[in-house]
Coordinates of C-alpha atoms and ligand atoms in Angstrom, one line a residue:
X22 CA 18.5 -8.2 8.3
X23 CA 17.7 -4.5 8.6
X24 CA 15.3 -4.2 11.6
X25 CA 16.1 -7.3 13.7
X26 CA 14.8 -5.8 17.0
X27 CA 11.3 -5.1 15.7
X28 CA 8.2 -7.3 15.9
X29 CA 7.2 -9.3 12.9
X30 CA 3.9 -8.0 11.4
X31 CA 3.7 -10.1 8.2
X32 CA 5.3 -13.4 7.5
X33 CA 4.9 -15.1 4.1
X34 CA 6.4 -18.6 4.2
X35 CA 6.7 -20.1 0.7
X36 CA 3.3 -18.9 -0.5
X37 CA 1.9 -19.3 -4.0
X38 CA -0.9 -17.5 -5.7
X39 CA -2.4 -17.7 -9.2
X40 CA -5.5 -16.0 -10.7
X41 CA -5.8 -18.9 -13.0
X42 CA -4.2 -22.4 -12.9
X43 CA -2.1 -21.9 -15.9
X44 CA -0.5 -18.6 -14.8
X45 CA 1.1 -18.6 -11.4
X46 CA 1.8 -15.0 -10.3
X47 CA 3.6 -15.7 -7.0
X48 CA 5.4 -18.9 -6.4
X49 CA 7.4 -20.1 -3.4
X50 CA 7.6 -16.5 -2.0
X51 CA 8.9 -15.9 1.5
X52 CA 9.1 -12.5 3.1
X53 CA 9.0 -11.0 6.5
X54 CA 7.9 -7.5 7.3
X55 CA 8.5 -5.8 10.6
X56 CA 6.6 -3.3 12.6
X57 CA 7.4 0.3 11.8
X58 CA 9.3 -0.5 8.6
X59 CA 9.2 1.6 5.5
X60 CA 9.4 -0.8 2.5
X61 CA 9.2 -0.3 -1.2
X62 CA 8.1 -3.2 -3.4
X63 CA 9.7 -2.8 -6.9
X64 CA 9.6 -4.5 -10.2
X65 CA 8.5 -4.2 -13.8
X66 CA 4.9 -4.1 -14.9
X67 CA 3.1 -7.4 -14.2
X68 CA 5.7 -8.8 -11.9
X69 CA 3.2 -9.2 -9.0
X70 CA 3.5 -6.2 -6.8
X71 CA -0.2 -5.4 -6.6
X72 CA -1.0 -9.1 -6.1
X73 CA 1.4 -9.2 -3.1
X74 CA -0.2 -6.0 -1.6
X75 CA -3.6 -7.5 -1.9
X76 CA -2.5 -10.6 0.0
X77 CA -1.0 -8.5 2.8
X78 CA -4.3 -6.5 2.9
X79 CA -6.4 -9.7 3.2
X80 CA -8.3 -9.1 -0.1
X81 CA -7.0 -12.3 -1.7
X82 CA -5.4 -15.4 -0.1
X83 CA -2.4 -17.6 -1.0
X84 CA -3.4 -21.0 -2.4
X85 CA -0.5 -22.7 -0.7
X86 CA 2.2 -21.9 1.9
X87 CA 1.6 -20.1 5.2
X88 CA 0.7 -16.4 5.8
X89 CA 0.7 -15.0 9.2
X90 CA -0.2 -11.4 10.1
X91 CA -0.1 -9.8 13.6
X92 CA 0.7 -13.3 14.9
X93 CA -2.5 -14.9 13.4
X94 CA -2.5 -17.5 10.6
X95 CA -4.5 -15.9 7.8
X96 CA -6.7 -18.2 5.7
X97 CA -9.8 -17.5 3.8
X98 CA -11.8 -20.1 5.8
X99 CA -10.9 -18.3 9.0
X100 CA -11.6 -14.8 7.7
X101 CA -15.0 -14.3 9.4
X102 CA -16.8 -11.0 9.2
X103 CA -15.6 -10.1 12.6
X104 CA -12.0 -11.1 12.1
X105 CA -12.0 -9.4 8.7
X106 CA -13.3 -6.1 10.2
X107 CA -10.6 -6.1 12.9
X108 CA -8.0 -6.9 10.2
X109 CA -9.1 -4.2 7.8
X110 CA -9.1 -1.7 10.6
X111 CA -5.4 -2.3 11.2
X112 CA -4.5 -2.1 7.5
X113 CA -5.3 0.7 5.2
X114 CA -4.9 -0.1 1.5
X115 CA -4.7 2.8 -1.0
X116 CA -5.4 1.3 -4.4
X117 CA -3.4 1.9 -7.6
X118 CA -6.6 3.0 -9.3
X119 CA -8.7 5.3 -7.1
X120 CA -11.9 4.6 -9.0
X121 CA -12.0 1.1 -7.5
X122 CA -11.8 2.7 -4.0
X123 CA -14.5 5.4 -4.3
X124 CA -18.1 4.4 -4.5
X125 CA -20.3 6.9 -2.5
X126 CA -22.2 9.8 -4.0
X127 CA -20.4 12.5 -2.1
X128 CA -16.8 12.8 -0.7
X129 CA -18.4 13.4 2.8
X130 CA -20.2 10.0 2.6
X131 CA -17.0 8.4 1.3
X132 CA -15.1 9.5 4.3
X133 CA -17.9 8.7 6.7
X134 CA -18.3 5.1 5.3
X135 CA -15.4 3.4 7.1
X136 CA -15.9 5.1 10.6
X137 CA -19.7 4.4 10.5
X138 CA -19.0 0.7 9.6
X139 CA -16.9 0.6 12.7
X140 CA -19.7 2.0 14.9
X141 CA -18.4 5.5 15.6
X142 CA -21.2 8.0 16.4
X143 CA -22.3 10.5 13.8
X144 CA -20.9 13.3 15.9
X145 CA -17.4 11.7 16.2
X146 CA -17.5 10.8 12.5
X147 CA -18.2 14.5 11.6
X148 CA -15.3 15.6 13.8
X149 CA -13.0 13.1 12.2
X150 CA -14.1 14.1 8.7
X151 CA -13.4 17.7 9.4
X152 CA -9.9 16.9 10.9
X153 CA -9.0 14.6 8.0
X154 CA -10.3 16.9 5.3
X155 CA -8.3 19.8 6.8
X156 CA -5.1 17.7 7.0
X157 CA -5.5 16.6 3.4
X158 CA -6.7 20.0 2.2
X159 CA -9.8 18.6 0.6
X160 CA -12.5 20.6 2.6
X161 CA -13.7 22.2 -0.6
X162 CA -14.4 18.7 -2.1
X163 CA -16.6 17.4 0.7
X164 CA -20.0 18.0 -1.1
X165 CA -18.7 16.9 -4.5
X166 CA -19.3 13.6 -6.3
X167 CA -16.1 11.5 -6.2
X168 CA -16.3 10.2 -9.8
X169 CA -16.4 13.7 -11.1
X170 CA -13.1 14.7 -9.4
X171 CA -9.8 15.0 -11.2
X172 CA -7.5 11.9 -10.7
X173 CA -5.3 13.7 -8.3
X174 CA -8.3 14.8 -6.2
X175 CA -9.6 11.3 -6.3
X176 CA -6.2 10.0 -5.0
X177 CA -6.4 12.5 -2.1
X178 CA -9.9 11.5 -1.2
X179 CA -8.9 7.8 -1.3
X180 CA -6.0 8.5 1.0
X181 CA -8.3 10.5 3.3
X182 CA -10.8 7.6 3.4
X183 CA -8.0 5.3 4.6
X184 CA -6.3 7.7 7.1
X185 CA -9.6 8.6 8.8
X186 CA -9.5 5.1 10.4
X187 CA -6.0 5.7 11.6
X188 CA -4.6 2.2 10.6
X189 CA -1.3 0.9 12.0
X190 CA -0.2 -0.3 8.5
X191 CA -0.5 1.7 5.3
X192 CA -0.2 -0.1 2.1
X193 CA 0.1 2.2 -0.9
X194 CA 0.0 1.1 -4.5
X195 CA 1.7 3.7 -6.8
X196 CA 0.7 6.5 -4.4
X197 CA 2.1 9.4 -6.5
X198 CA 0.5 8.3 -9.8
X199 CA -1.8 11.2 -11.0
X200 CA -0.5 13.6 -8.4
X201 CA 1.1 16.9 -9.7
X202 CA 4.6 17.8 -8.3
X203 CA 3.2 20.0 -5.6
X204 CA 0.8 17.3 -4.4
X205 CA 3.6 14.7 -4.6
X206 CA 5.7 16.9 -2.2
X207 CA 2.7 17.2 0.0
X208 CA 2.3 13.4 0.1
X209 CA 5.9 12.9 0.9
X210 CA 5.7 15.2 3.9
X211 CA 2.5 13.4 5.0
X212 CA 4.3 10.0 4.7
X213 CA 7.3 11.2 6.6
X214 CA 4.9 12.3 9.4
X215 CA 3.1 8.9 9.4
X216 CA 6.5 7.1 9.4
X217 CA 7.7 9.2 12.3
X218 CA 4.5 8.4 14.2
X219 CA 5.5 4.7 14.0
X220 CA 3.2 3.5 11.2
X221 CA 4.4 0.6 9.0
X222 CA 4.5 1.9 5.4
X223 CA 4.5 -0.5 2.4
X224 CA 4.7 0.9 -1.1
X225 CA 4.6 -0.5 -4.6
X226 CA 6.0 1.9 -7.1
X227 CA 8.0 2.4 -10.3
X228 CA 8.9 5.9 -9.3
X229 CA 12.6 5.4 -8.3
X230 CA 12.8 9.1 -7.2
X231 CA 10.2 8.4 -4.6
X232 CA 11.8 5.2 -3.3
X233 CA 14.6 6.7 -1.1
X234 CA 12.2 9.4 0.1
X235 CA 9.6 6.9 1.5
X236 CA 11.5 3.7 2.3
X237 CA 14.7 2.3 3.8
X238 CA 14.3 -1.3 2.5
X239 CA 13.5 -2.4 -1.0
X240 CA 12.1 -5.8 -2.2
X241 CA 12.7 -6.2 -5.9
X242 CA 10.8 -8.6 -8.1
X243 CA 12.2 -10.0 -11.3
X244 CA 9.9 -10.6 -14.3
X245 CA 9.5 -14.3 -13.3
X246 CA 7.8 -13.0 -10.2
X247 CA 10.6 -14.1 -7.9
X248 CA 12.3 -11.8 -5.3
X249 CA 15.6 -10.8 -7.0
X250 CA 16.8 -8.6 -4.1
X251 CA 15.8 -7.6 -0.6
X252 CA 18.2 -4.9 0.5
X253 CA 18.7 -1.3 1.6
X254 CA 17.2 1.1 -0.8
X255 CA 20.5 3.0 -1.1
X256 CA 22.4 -0.1 -2.1
X257 CA 19.8 -1.2 -4.6
X258 CA 19.6 2.1 -6.4
X259 CA 23.3 2.0 -6.9
X260 CA 23.1 -1.4 -8.5
X261 CA 22.4 -0.4 -12.1
X262 CA 23.2 -3.9 -13.4
X263 CA 20.6 -5.5 -11.2
X264 CA 17.9 -2.9 -12.0
X265 CA 18.5 -3.4 -15.7
X266 CA 18.4 -7.1 -15.4
X267 CA 14.9 -7.1 -14.0
X268 CA 13.9 -4.5 -16.7
X269 CA 12.9 -1.9 -14.2
X270 CA 15.2 0.7 -15.8
X271 CA 16.7 1.1 -19.3
X272 CA 20.2 1.8 -20.5
X273 CA 19.7 5.5 -19.8
X274 CA 19.5 4.9 -16.1
X275 CA 22.5 6.1 -14.1
X276 CA 22.5 6.0 -10.3
X277 CA 22.7 9.5 -9.0
X278 CA 22.9 9.0 -5.3
Ligands
ATP12 N1 -7.7 -10.0 -11.4 C1 -6.8 -10.6 -12.2 N2 -7.2 -11.6 -12.9 C2 -6.3 -12.3 -13.7 N3 -5.0 -11.9 -13.8 C3 -4.6 -10.9 -13.1 C4 -5.5 -10.2 -12.2 N4 -4.8 -9.2 -11.6 C5 -3.5 -9.3 -12.1 N5 -3.4 -10.3 -13.0 C6 -2.2 -10.8 -13.6 O1 -1.2 -11.1 -12.6 C7 0.1 -10.6 -13.0 C8 0.6 -9.7 -11.9 O2 -0.2 -8.6 -11.8 P1 0.0 -7.4 -10.8 O3 -1.1 -6.5 -10.9 O4 0.2 -8.0 -9.4 O5 1.4 -6.8 -11.3 P2 2.1 -5.4 -10.9 O6 3.5 -5.8 -10.6 O7 1.3 -4.7 -9.8 O8 2.1 -4.6 -12.3 P3 2.0 -3.0 -12.5 O9 3.4 -2.5 -12.3 O10 1.6 -2.9 -13.9 O11 1.0 -2.4 -11.6 C9 -0.1 -9.9 -14.3 O12 0.3 -10.8 -15.3 C10 -1.6 -9.6 -14.4 O13 -2.0 -9.7 -15.8
MG13 MG1 0.3 -2.9 -9.8

């Protein structure tokens, strides 16, 4: 165990999830995630990474097994409006596809949406928007329409719309996709700052260069949707045979750590 002294944030105990009866996506999956951890969830396309992140974010619910988060048992039937609001305030989810996340007519409104939902005053919301836009270098985008932005700009706005609520846990699905190298470096610095501030960071990614930069622990899925490894990132990236077996890398992969 990597972080024994920490509090458990999420505990999945033998959970199962299927979008349709015929095709289980997650089956008998058990996993514990601790406060302040930086974890990468890895695996080939379709292995279930996004599905797992959606469960952790309270967007979908396991059909069997037990899921606890922040000490509470999480079930759809108990997920009242009030509980759901509190839950979603603690967890920020940055989607793989930013288009799903952005729905307002201006970036300003997009950033204001979450804080207004949580009852912050217009004045405080304006102040937070200015601070967040400055931090993410998107002040020049505030009056623009989200759907007309470039994909990298959309990603930054999506990240801003989550960070503005200052969640304890950040769940990021392929965070560097569509970011140019400069923006990727910027994001890495931001993630380091958030990690140093004690945030729990959970990533799904295929970008193996990113993995050691943003995480210490890796959970690797095989193509049958089972956890093939749960280990230190540095150990995993050296294990060429394992990475090839789950089809995450091809024969050209050579560990360069
Ligand atoms: N909304 C949905 N309805 C039906 N099936 C779905 C849905 N979302 C995902 N699936 C299926 O569930 C499986 C797991 O999908 P998931 O998106 O969790 O994979 P992933 O590991 O995130 O893949 P990728 O690396 O491509 O992002 C896939 O077979 C996918 O087709
Ligand atoms: Mg995915």
